[in-house]
């Protein structure tokens, strides 16, 4: 059967978008081809896209059914997802025998390799375009597996995730096309005829790429690795988190449909859902066919992958202790409002949410007069409480706790110190079974000597969820020393700082440069430390223990392929 999506048709549809993406990663200016507003889809919106009602209907149609992908090696049907908002999804997915599926994926690779970097990039853009058209459907899938509120699931799980995927494709294309496809080589030999060779250079993928998805951001954290590997010529096996299968199953279905229509074997992308308690990520990660691994999750398993999956290039995003240094500010109310929103968004269940707020014990200078440590913490607590005072507004910002482990950590965290702001339950107006909690702020004192126990202070460990520590330090210099130690030993995805002093600003920058951490200074408006923009911001640095890769840069894609050279005498 002839391909419905020919290279010419793909180029006519997507080449301009690829060129704009290439320009965006070079200029780092704002650009997004995917609309953020829900009304941009459906009637009057993007052509062919699902509107709000259509997207919800498409999501509902999947529930309670078998999600057949037509993959080889299916030996069982597995499922068990329950929405953090209460309902069971009831979807079952194919469980694959890797001894059958992995050889089929490898057999699909030669034609994909021979298609070249340009065709691969354009096929990836077609996949992303079709996902974008179904953003409303994907938003419900993300919401009911991650616990994100709908608007956040729509934006972060939709256009923002798609932007990160496109960004990875752009980097992949750029890295693969640095070297020409062919070259004629001639070496002069004086009076003798020159030596002449014709050389070809082919980007060749490393092999099967294993994507291990996470529970909190199943698309946002997965699309960079998925599309970086696919665009560089590798088949991708998607192993979702068992609580968040549906968003990635939908992604795999779209990818397989597009690949088939473009004349390629759909087994270039496949799903590996697991039985309850199976732990298939560990066994798949050690398969000799797996040559690339992308993982987001706990430090313990990330460390295990890095130590044991030696046959693969392993990209990990793990735990970190994100820190904000509060030295001084010329917009005290703006600082409090910005921090309150950052601590509250998605109940702190973001790898970029600030955890430690380092505040000098003697207080800070502000445009509202000097503020003591206790005043700063009290005022921040009041700002959070005011932001979340209405349950409807709070639910729309907080979403639901993603799993019982987050709730347990939250309930135990208050024992670490003096509670400045207690967490309270929020009644969700639409889903009464949702577990929604406001942030907890705990005062801790880093100026006191530690006791003789072996336990580290709470502020030196990540407490994932709506928990923040207002840590009293002796001075700003002490804050910088603790910041340095925290990044070096525990890692950080983000660092924030507030200061009116150029000298302090330079000192904070120096710490972040030396310890390789991304820094946001004096954010008081509508940009927050825990949000990053595709094509402009780097998510993580790859240079501290929180992550060994950045999303996205050239290093994230370049090691997913090798260039194979063929030389022959020139005609």
CSV table of N, CA and C in Angstrom, one decimal, residues 77-226:
chain,number,residue,atom,x,y,z
A,77,UNK,N,-3.8,-8.7,29.2
A,77,UNK,CA,-4.4,-7.3,29.2
A,77,UNK,C,-4.3,-6.9,30.7
A,78,UNK,N,-3.8,-5.7,30.9
A,78,UNK,CA,-3.5,-5.2,32.3
A,78,UNK,C,-4.1,-3.8,32.4
A,79,UNK,N,-4.3,-3.4,33.7
A,79,UNK,CA,-4.8,-2.1,34.0
A,79,UNK,C,-4.9,-1.9,35.5
A,80,UNK,N,-5.7,-0.9,35.8
A,80,UNK,CA,-5.9,-0.6,37.2
A,80,UNK,C,-5.8,0.8,37.7
A,81,UNK,N,-5.8,1.8,36.7
A,81,UNK,CA,-5.7,3.2,37.0
A,81,UNK,C,-6.9,3.7,37.7
A,82,UNK,N,-6.7,4.4,38.8
A,82,UNK,CA,-7.8,5.1,39.5
A,82,UNK,C,-7.5,6.6,39.5
A,83,UNK,N,-8.4,7.4,39.1
A,83,UNK,CA,-8.2,8.9,39.1
A,83,UNK,C,-7.9,9.4,40.5
A,84,UNK,N,-7.0,10.3,40.7
A,84,UNK,CA,-6.8,11.0,42.0
A,84,UNK,C,-8.1,11.7,42.4
A,85,UNK,N,-9.0,11.9,41.4
A,85,UNK,CA,-10.3,12.6,41.7
A,85,UNK,C,-11.4,11.6,42.1
A,86,UNK,N,-11.0,10.3,42.1
A,86,UNK,CA,-12.0,9.3,42.6
A,86,UNK,C,-12.3,8.2,41.7
A,87,UNK,N,-12.8,8.4,40.4
A,87,UNK,CA,-13.3,7.3,39.6
A,87,UNK,C,-12.2,6.4,39.1
A,88,UNK,N,-12.5,5.1,39.0
A,88,UNK,CA,-11.6,4.1,38.4
A,88,UNK,C,-11.8,4.3,36.9
A,89,UNK,N,-10.6,4.3,36.1
A,89,UNK,CA,-10.7,4.5,34.7
A,89,UNK,C,-11.1,3.2,34.0
A,90,UNK,N,-10.8,2.0,34.5
A,90,UNK,CA,-11.3,0.8,33.9
A,90,UNK,C,-10.7,0.4,32.6
A,91,UNK,N,-9.6,1.0,32.2
A,91,UNK,CA,-9.0,0.7,30.9
A,91,UNK,C,-8.0,-0.4,31.0
A,92,UNK,N,-8.0,-1.3,30.1
A,92,UNK,CA,-6.9,-2.4,30.1
A,92,UNK,C,-6.1,-2.2,28.8
A,93,UNK,N,-4.8,-2.5,29.0
A,93,UNK,CA,-3.8,-2.2,28.0
A,93,UNK,C,-3.0,-3.5,27.6
A,94,UNK,N,-2.4,-3.6,26.5
A,94,UNK,CA,-1.7,-4.8,26.1
A,94,UNK,C,-0.4,-5.0,27.0
A,95,UNK,N,-0.2,-6.2,27.5
A,95,UNK,CA,1.0,-6.5,28.2
A,95,UNK,C,1.8,-7.3,27.1
A,96,UNK,N,3.1,-6.8,27.0
A,96,UNK,CA,3.9,-7.4,25.9
A,96,UNK,C,4.9,-8.4,26.4
A,97,UNK,N,5.1,-9.4,25.6
A,97,UNK,CA,6.2,-10.3,25.8
A,97,UNK,C,7.5,-9.7,25.1
A,98,UNK,N,8.5,-9.2,25.9
A,98,UNK,CA,9.6,-8.5,25.2
A,98,UNK,C,10.4,-9.4,24.3
A,99,UNK,N,10.3,-10.7,24.4
A,99,UNK,CA,11.0,-11.6,23.5
A,99,UNK,C,10.4,-11.5,22.1
A,100,UNK,N,9.2,-11.1,22.0
A,100,UNK,CA,8.5,-11.0,20.7
A,100,UNK,C,8.5,-9.5,20.3
A,101,UNK,N,8.2,-8.6,21.2
A,101,UNK,CA,8.0,-7.2,20.8
A,101,UNK,C,9.4,-6.6,20.4
A,102,UNK,N,10.4,-6.8,21.2
A,102,UNK,CA,11.7,-6.1,20.9
A,102,UNK,C,12.3,-6.5,19.6
A,103,UNK,N,12.3,-7.8,19.2
A,103,UNK,CA,12.8,-8.1,17.9
A,103,UNK,C,11.9,-7.4,16.8
A,104,UNK,N,10.6,-7.3,17.0
A,104,UNK,CA,9.8,-6.6,16.0
A,104,UNK,C,10.2,-5.1,15.9
A,105,UNK,N,10.5,-4.5,17.0
A,105,UNK,CA,10.9,-3.1,17.0
A,105,UNK,C,12.2,-2.9,16.3
A,106,UNK,N,13.1,-3.8,16.5
A,106,UNK,CA,14.4,-3.7,15.9
A,106,UNK,C,14.3,-3.9,14.4
A,107,UNK,N,13.4,-4.9,14.0
A,107,UNK,CA,13.2,-5.1,12.5
A,107,UNK,C,12.6,-3.9,11.8
A,108,UNK,N,12.0,-3.0,12.5
A,108,UNK,CA,11.4,-1.8,11.9
A,108,UNK,C,12.4,-0.7,11.7
A,109,UNK,N,13.6,-0.9,12.3
A,109,UNK,CA,14.6,0.2,12.3
A,109,UNK,C,15.2,0.6,11.0
A,110,UNK,N,15.7,-0.4,10.2
A,110,UNK,CA,16.4,0.0,9.0
A,110,UNK,C,15.7,1.0,8.0
A,111,UNK,N,14.5,0.8,7.8
A,111,UNK,CA,13.8,1.7,6.9
A,111,UNK,C,13.6,3.1,7.5
A,112,UNK,N,13.5,3.1,8.8
A,112,UNK,CA,13.4,4.4,9.5
A,112,UNK,C,14.8,5.1,9.5
A,113,UNK,N,15.8,4.4,9.6
A,113,UNK,CA,17.2,4.9,9.5
A,113,UNK,C,17.4,5.5,8.1
A,114,UNK,N,17.0,4.7,7.1
A,114,UNK,CA,17.3,5.1,5.7
A,114,UNK,C,16.5,6.3,5.3
A,115,UNK,N,15.4,6.6,6.0
A,115,UNK,CA,14.5,7.7,5.6
A,115,UNK,C,15.2,9.0,5.7
A,116,UNK,N,16.2,9.1,6.7
A,116,UNK,CA,17.0,10.3,6.8
A,116,UNK,C,16.4,11.2,7.9
A,117,UNK,N,17.2,12.1,8.4
A,117,UNK,CA,16.9,13.0,9.5
A,117,UNK,C,15.7,13.9,9.1
A,118,UNK,N,15.6,14.4,7.9
A,118,UNK,CA,14.6,15.3,7.5
A,118,UNK,C,13.2,14.6,7.6
A,119,UNK,N,13.1,13.5,6.9
A,119,UNK,CA,11.8,12.8,6.9
A,119,UNK,C,11.4,12.4,8.4
A,120,UNK,N,12.4,11.9,9.1
A,120,UNK,CA,12.0,11.5,10.5
A,120,UNK,C,11.5,12.7,11.3
A,121,UNK,N,12.1,13.9,11.1
A,121,UNK,CA,11.6,15.1,11.8
A,121,UNK,C,10.2,15.4,11.4
A,122,UNK,N,9.9,15.4,10.1
A,122,UNK,CA,8.6,15.7,9.7
A,122,UNK,C,7.5,14.8,10.1
A,123,UNK,N,7.9,13.5,10.2
A,123,UNK,CA,6.9,12.5,10.7
A,123,UNK,C,6.6,12.8,12.2
A,124,UNK,N,7.7,13.1,12.9
A,124,UNK,CA,7.5,13.5,14.3
A,124,UNK,C,6.6,14.7,14.5
A,125,UNK,N,6.8,15.7,13.6
A,125,UNK,CA,5.9,16.8,13.6
A,125,UNK,C,4.4,16.5,13.3
A,126,UNK,N,4.2,15.6,12.4
A,126,UNK,CA,2.9,15.1,12.1
A,126,UNK,C,2.2,14.4,13.4
A,127,UNK,N,3.0,13.6,14.1
A,127,UNK,CA,2.5,13.0,15.3
A,127,UNK,C,2.1,14.1,16.3
A,128,UNK,N,3.0,15.1,16.5
A,128,UNK,CA,2.7,16.1,17.4
A,128,UNK,C,1.5,17.0,17.0
A,129,UNK,N,1.3,17.2,15.7
A,129,UNK,CA,0.2,18.0,15.3
A,129,UNK,C,-1.1,17.2,15.5
A,130,UNK,N,-1.1,15.9,15.4
A,130,UNK,CA,-2.3,15.1,15.7
A,130,UNK,C,-2.6,15.1,17.2
A,131,UNK,N,-1.6,15.0,18.0
A,131,UNK,CA,-1.8,15.1,19.4
A,131,UNK,C,-2.3,16.4,19.8
A,132,UNK,N,-1.8,17.5,19.2
A,132,UNK,CA,-2.3,18.8,19.5
A,132,UNK,C,-3.7,19.0,19.2
A,133,UNK,N,-4.2,18.4,18.0
A,133,UNK,CA,-5.6,18.5,17.7
A,133,UNK,C,-6.5,17.8,18.7
A,134,UNK,N,-5.9,16.9,19.5
A,134,UNK,CA,-6.7,16.2,20.5
A,134,UNK,C,-6.4,16.6,21.9
A,135,UNK,N,-5.9,17.9,22.0
A,135,UNK,CA,-5.5,18.3,23.3
A,135,UNK,C,-6.6,18.2,24.4
A,136,UNK,N,-7.8,18.5,24.0
A,136,UNK,CA,-8.9,18.4,25.0
A,136,UNK,C,-9.0,17.0,25.6
A,137,UNK,N,-8.9,16.0,24.7
A,137,UNK,CA,-9.0,14.6,25.1
A,137,UNK,C,-7.8,14.2,26.0
A,138,UNK,N,-6.6,14.6,25.6
A,138,UNK,CA,-5.4,14.4,26.4
A,138,UNK,C,-5.4,15.1,27.7
A,139,UNK,N,-6.0,16.3,27.8
A,139,UNK,CA,-6.1,17.0,29.0
A,139,UNK,C,-6.9,16.2,30.1
A,140,UNK,N,-8.0,15.6,29.7
A,140,UNK,CA,-8.7,14.8,30.6
A,140,UNK,C,-7.9,13.5,31.1
A,141,UNK,N,-7.2,12.9,30.1
A,141,UNK,CA,-6.4,11.8,30.5
A,141,UNK,C,-5.3,12.2,31.5
A,142,UNK,N,-4.6,13.3,31.2
A,142,UNK,CA,-3.6,13.8,32.2
A,142,UNK,C,-4.2,14.1,33.5
A,143,UNK,N,-5.3,14.8,33.5
A,143,UNK,CA,-6.0,15.2,34.8
A,143,UNK,C,-6.3,14.0,35.6
A,144,UNK,N,-6.9,13.0,35.0
A,144,UNK,CA,-7.4,11.8,35.8
A,144,UNK,C,-6.3,10.8,36.0
A,145,UNK,N,-5.1,11.0,35.7
A,145,UNK,CA,-4.0,10.1,36.1
A,145,UNK,C,-3.0,10.8,36.9
A,146,UNK,N,-2.9,12.2,36.8
A,146,UNK,CA,-1.8,12.9,37.6
A,146,UNK,C,-2.4,13.7,38.7
A,147,UNK,N,-3.7,14.0,38.7
A,147,UNK,CA,-4.3,14.8,39.7
A,147,UNK,C,-4.2,16.3,39.4
A,148,UNK,N,-3.6,16.7,38.3
A,148,UNK,CA,-3.6,18.1,37.9
A,148,UNK,C,-5.0,18.6,37.7
A,149,UNK,N,-5.2,19.9,38.1
A,149,UNK,CA,-6.4,20.5,37.8
A,149,UNK,C,-6.6,20.6,36.2
A,150,UNK,N,-7.8,20.8,35.8
A,150,UNK,CA,-8.0,20.6,34.3
A,150,UNK,C,-7.2,21.6,33.5
A,151,UNK,N,-7.2,22.9,33.9
A,151,UNK,CA,-6.5,23.9,33.1
A,151,UNK,C,-5.0,23.6,33.0
A,152,UNK,N,-4.5,23.2,34.2
A,152,UNK,CA,-3.0,22.9,34.2
A,152,UNK,C,-2.8,21.6,33.3
A,153,UNK,N,-3.7,20.6,33.4
A,153,UNK,CA,-3.5,19.4,32.6
A,153,UNK,C,-3.6,19.8,31.1
A,154,UNK,N,-4.5,20.7,30.8
A,154,UNK,CA,-4.7,21.1,29.4
A,154,UNK,C,-3.4,21.8,28.9
A,155,UNK,N,-2.8,22.7,29.7
A,155,UNK,CA,-1.7,23.5,29.2
A,155,UNK,C,-0.4,22.7,29.4
A,156,UNK,N,-0.1,22.2,30.6
A,156,UNK,CA,1.2,21.5,30.8
A,156,UNK,C,1.2,20.2,30.1
A,157,UNK,N,0.0,19.4,30.1
A,157,UNK,CA,0.0,18.1,29.5
A,157,UNK,C,-0.3,18.2,28.0
A,158,UNK,N,-0.7,19.4,27.5
A,158,UNK,CA,-1.0,19.6,26.1
A,158,UNK,C,0.1,20.5,25.4
A,159,UNK,N,-0.2,21.8,25.2
A,159,UNK,CA,0.7,22.6,24.4
A,159,UNK,C,2.1,22.7,25.0
A,160,UNK,N,2.3,22.7,26.3
A,160,UNK,CA,3.6,22.8,26.8
A,160,UNK,C,4.4,21.5,26.6
A,161,UNK,N,3.8,20.4,26.8
A,161,UNK,CA,4.4,19.1,26.5
A,161,UNK,C,4.7,18.9,25.0
A,162,UNK,N,3.8,19.3,24.2
A,162,UNK,CA,4.0,19.2,22.7
A,162,UNK,C,5.2,20.2,22.3
A,163,UNK,N,5.3,21.3,23.0
A,163,UNK,CA,6.4,22.2,22.7
A,163,UNK,C,7.7,21.6,23.0
A,164,UNK,N,7.8,20.9,24.2
A,164,UNK,CA,9.0,20.3,24.5
A,164,UNK,C,9.4,19.1,23.6
A,165,UNK,N,8.3,18.4,23.1
A,165,UNK,CA,8.6,17.4,22.1
A,165,UNK,C,9.1,18.0,20.8
A,166,UNK,N,8.5,19.1,20.3
A,166,UNK,CA,9.0,19.7,19.1
A,166,UNK,C,10.4,20.3,19.3
A,167,UNK,N,10.7,20.8,20.5
A,167,UNK,CA,12.0,21.3,20.8
A,167,UNK,C,13.0,20.2,20.6
A,168,UNK,N,12.7,19.0,21.1
A,168,UNK,CA,13.6,17.9,21.0
A,168,UNK,C,13.8,17.5,19.6
A,169,UNK,N,12.8,17.5,18.8
A,169,UNK,CA,12.9,17.2,17.3
A,169,UNK,C,13.8,18.2,16.7
A,170,UNK,N,13.7,19.5,17.0
A,170,UNK,CA,14.5,20.5,16.4
A,170,UNK,C,16.0,20.3,16.7
A,171,UNK,N,16.3,20.0,18.0
A,171,UNK,CA,17.7,19.7,18.4
A,171,UNK,C,18.2,18.5,17.7
A,172,UNK,N,17.4,17.5,17.6
A,172,UNK,CA,17.8,16.2,16.9
A,172,UNK,C,18.1,16.5,15.5
A,173,UNK,N,17.3,17.2,14.8
A,173,UNK,CA,17.5,17.6,13.4
A,173,UNK,C,18.8,18.3,13.2
A,174,UNK,N,19.0,19.3,14.1
A,174,UNK,CA,20.2,20.2,14.0
A,174,UNK,C,21.5,19.4,14.2
A,175,UNK,N,21.4,18.5,15.2
A,175,UNK,CA,22.6,17.7,15.5
A,175,UNK,C,23.0,16.7,14.4
A,176,UNK,N,21.9,16.1,13.8
A,176,UNK,CA,22.1,15.1,12.7
A,176,UNK,C,22.6,15.8,11.4
A,177,UNK,N,22.2,17.0,11.2
A,177,UNK,CA,22.6,17.6,9.9
A,177,UNK,C,23.8,18.5,10.0
A,178,UNK,N,24.5,18.5,11.1
A,178,UNK,CA,25.8,19.2,11.1
A,178,UNK,C,26.8,18.6,10.1
A,179,UNK,N,26.7,17.3,9.9
A,179,UNK,CA,27.6,16.7,9.0
A,179,UNK,C,26.9,16.5,7.7
A,180,UNK,N,27.5,16.7,6.5
A,180,UNK,CA,26.9,16.5,5.3
A,180,UNK,C,26.6,15.0,5.0
A,181,UNK,N,25.6,14.7,4.2
A,181,UNK,CA,25.3,13.4,3.9
A,181,UNK,C,26.4,12.7,3.0
A,182,UNK,N,27.1,13.5,2.2
A,182,UNK,CA,28.1,13.0,1.3
A,182,UNK,C,29.2,14.0,1.1
A,183,UNK,N,30.4,13.5,0.7
A,183,UNK,CA,31.5,14.5,0.4
A,183,UNK,C,32.4,13.8,-0.5
A,184,UNK,N,33.0,14.5,-1.5
A,184,UNK,CA,34.0,14.0,-2.3
A,184,UNK,C,35.4,14.5,-1.8
A,185,UNK,N,36.3,13.6,-1.6
A,185,UNK,CA,37.5,13.9,-0.9
A,185,UNK,C,38.7,13.7,-1.9
A,186,UNK,N,39.6,14.7,-1.9
A,186,UNK,CA,40.7,14.6,-2.9
A,186,UNK,C,41.9,15.1,-2.2
A,187,UNK,N,43.0,14.3,-2.2
A,187,UNK,CA,44.2,14.6,-1.5
A,187,UNK,C,45.3,14.7,-2.6
A,188,UNK,N,45.9,16.0,-2.8
A,188,UNK,CA,46.9,16.1,-3.8
A,188,UNK,C,48.2,15.3,-3.5
A,189,UNK,N,48.9,14.8,-4.5
A,189,UNK,CA,50.1,14.0,-4.3
A,189,UNK,C,51.2,14.5,-5.2
A,190,UNK,N,51.3,15.8,-5.4
A,190,UNK,CA,52.4,16.3,-6.2
A,190,UNK,C,52.2,16.0,-7.7
A,191,UNK,N,53.2,15.3,-8.3
A,191,UNK,CA,53.1,15.0,-9.7
A,191,UNK,C,52.2,13.8,-10.0
A,192,UNK,N,51.8,13.0,-9.0
A,192,UNK,CA,50.9,11.9,-9.2
A,192,UNK,C,49.5,12.3,-9.1
A,193,UNK,N,48.6,11.5,-9.6
A,193,UNK,CA,47.2,11.8,-9.5
A,193,UNK,C,46.8,11.8,-8.1
A,194,UNK,N,45.9,12.7,-7.8
A,194,UNK,CA,45.4,12.8,-6.4
A,194,UNK,C,44.6,11.6,-5.9
A,195,UNK,N,44.6,11.4,-4.6
A,195,UNK,CA,43.8,10.3,-4.1
A,195,UNK,C,42.4,10.8,-3.9
A,196,UNK,N,41.4,10.0,-4.5
A,196,UNK,CA,40.0,10.5,-4.5
A,196,UNK,C,39.1,9.4,-3.8
A,197,UNK,N,38.3,9.9,-2.9
A,197,UNK,CA,37.3,9.0,-2.3
A,197,UNK,C,36.0,9.7,-2.3
A,198,UNK,N,34.9,8.9,-2.4
A,198,UNK,CA,33.6,9.4,-2.2
A,198,UNK,C,33.1,8.9,-0.8
A,199,UNK,N,32.7,9.8,0.1
A,199,UNK,CA,32.3,9.4,1.4
A,199,UNK,C,30.8,9.7,1.7
A,200,UNK,N,30.2,8.8,2.4
A,200,UNK,CA,28.8,9.1,2.9
A,200,UNK,C,28.8,9.0,4.4
A,201,UNK,N,27.9,9.8,5.0
A,201,UNK,CA,27.8,9.9,6.4
A,201,UNK,C,26.4,9.7,6.8
A,202,UNK,N,26.1,8.6,7.6
A,202,UNK,CA,24.7,8.3,7.9
A,202,UNK,C,24.5,8.3,9.4
A,203,UNK,N,23.6,9.2,9.9
A,203,UNK,CA,23.2,9.1,11.3
A,203,UNK,C,22.5,7.8,11.6
A,204,UNK,N,23.0,7.1,12.6
A,204,UNK,CA,22.4,5.7,12.9
A,204,UNK,C,22.0,5.7,14.4
A,205,UNK,N,20.8,5.4,14.7
A,205,UNK,CA,20.4,5.3,16.1
A,205,UNK,C,21.1,4.2,16.8
A,206,UNK,N,21.1,4.4,18.1
A,206,UNK,CA,21.8,3.4,19.0
A,206,UNK,C,21.1,2.1,19.1
A,207,UNK,N,19.8,2.1,19.1
A,207,UNK,CA,19.0,0.9,19.3
A,207,UNK,C,17.7,1.3,20.0
A,208,UNK,N,17.1,0.3,20.6
A,208,UNK,CA,15.8,0.5,21.3
A,208,UNK,C,15.9,1.5,22.4
A,209,UNK,N,15.0,2.5,22.4
A,209,UNK,CA,15.0,3.5,23.5
A,209,UNK,C,13.9,3.2,24.4
A,210,UNK,N,14.2,3.1,25.7
A,210,UNK,CA,13.2,2.8,26.7
A,210,UNK,C,12.8,4.1,27.4
A,211,UNK,N,11.5,4.4,27.4
A,211,UNK,CA,11.0,5.6,28.1
A,211,UNK,C,10.2,5.1,29.3
A,212,UNK,N,10.7,5.5,30.5
A,212,UNK,CA,10.0,5.2,31.7
A,212,UNK,C,9.3,6.4,32.2
A,213,UNK,N,8.0,6.4,32.1
A,213,UNK,CA,7.2,7.5,32.4
A,213,UNK,C,7.0,7.8,33.9
A,214,UNK,N,6.5,9.0,34.2
A,214,UNK,CA,6.3,9.3,35.6
A,214,UNK,C,4.8,9.6,35.8
A,215,UNK,N,4.4,9.6,37.1
A,215,UNK,CA,3.0,9.8,37.5
A,215,UNK,C,2.5,11.2,37.4
A,216,UNK,N,3.3,12.2,37.7
A,216,UNK,CA,2.9,13.5,37.8
A,216,UNK,C,2.7,14.3,36.5
A,217,UNK,N,3.7,14.1,35.6
A,217,UNK,CA,3.7,14.8,34.3
A,217,UNK,C,3.9,13.7,33.2
A,218,UNK,N,2.9,12.9,32.9
A,218,UNK,CA,3.1,11.8,32.0
A,218,UNK,C,3.5,12.2,30.6
A,219,UNK,N,3.0,13.3,30.1
A,219,UNK,CA,3.4,13.7,28.8
A,219,UNK,C,4.5,14.7,28.8
A,220,UNK,N,4.5,15.7,29.7
A,220,UNK,CA,5.5,16.8,29.7
A,220,UNK,C,6.9,16.2,29.9
A,221,UNK,N,7.0,15.3,30.9
A,221,UNK,CA,8.3,14.7,31.1
A,221,UNK,C,8.7,13.6,30.1
A,222,UNK,N,7.8,13.1,29.4
A,222,UNK,CA,8.1,12.0,28.4
A,222,UNK,C,8.4,12.4,27.0
A,223,UNK,N,7.7,13.5,26.6
A,223,UNK,CA,7.8,13.8,25.2
A,223,UNK,C,9.2,14.2,24.7
A,224,UNK,N,10.0,14.9,25.5
A,224,UNK,CA,11.4,15.2,25.1
A,224,UNK,C,12.2,13.9,24.7
A,225,UNK,N,12.2,12.9,25.6
A,225,UNK,CA,13.0,11.7,25.4
A,225,UNK,C,12.4,10.9,24.2
A,226,UNK,N,11.0,10.8,24.2
A,226,UNK,CA,10.4,10.0,23.2
A,226,UNK,C,10.7,10.6,21.8
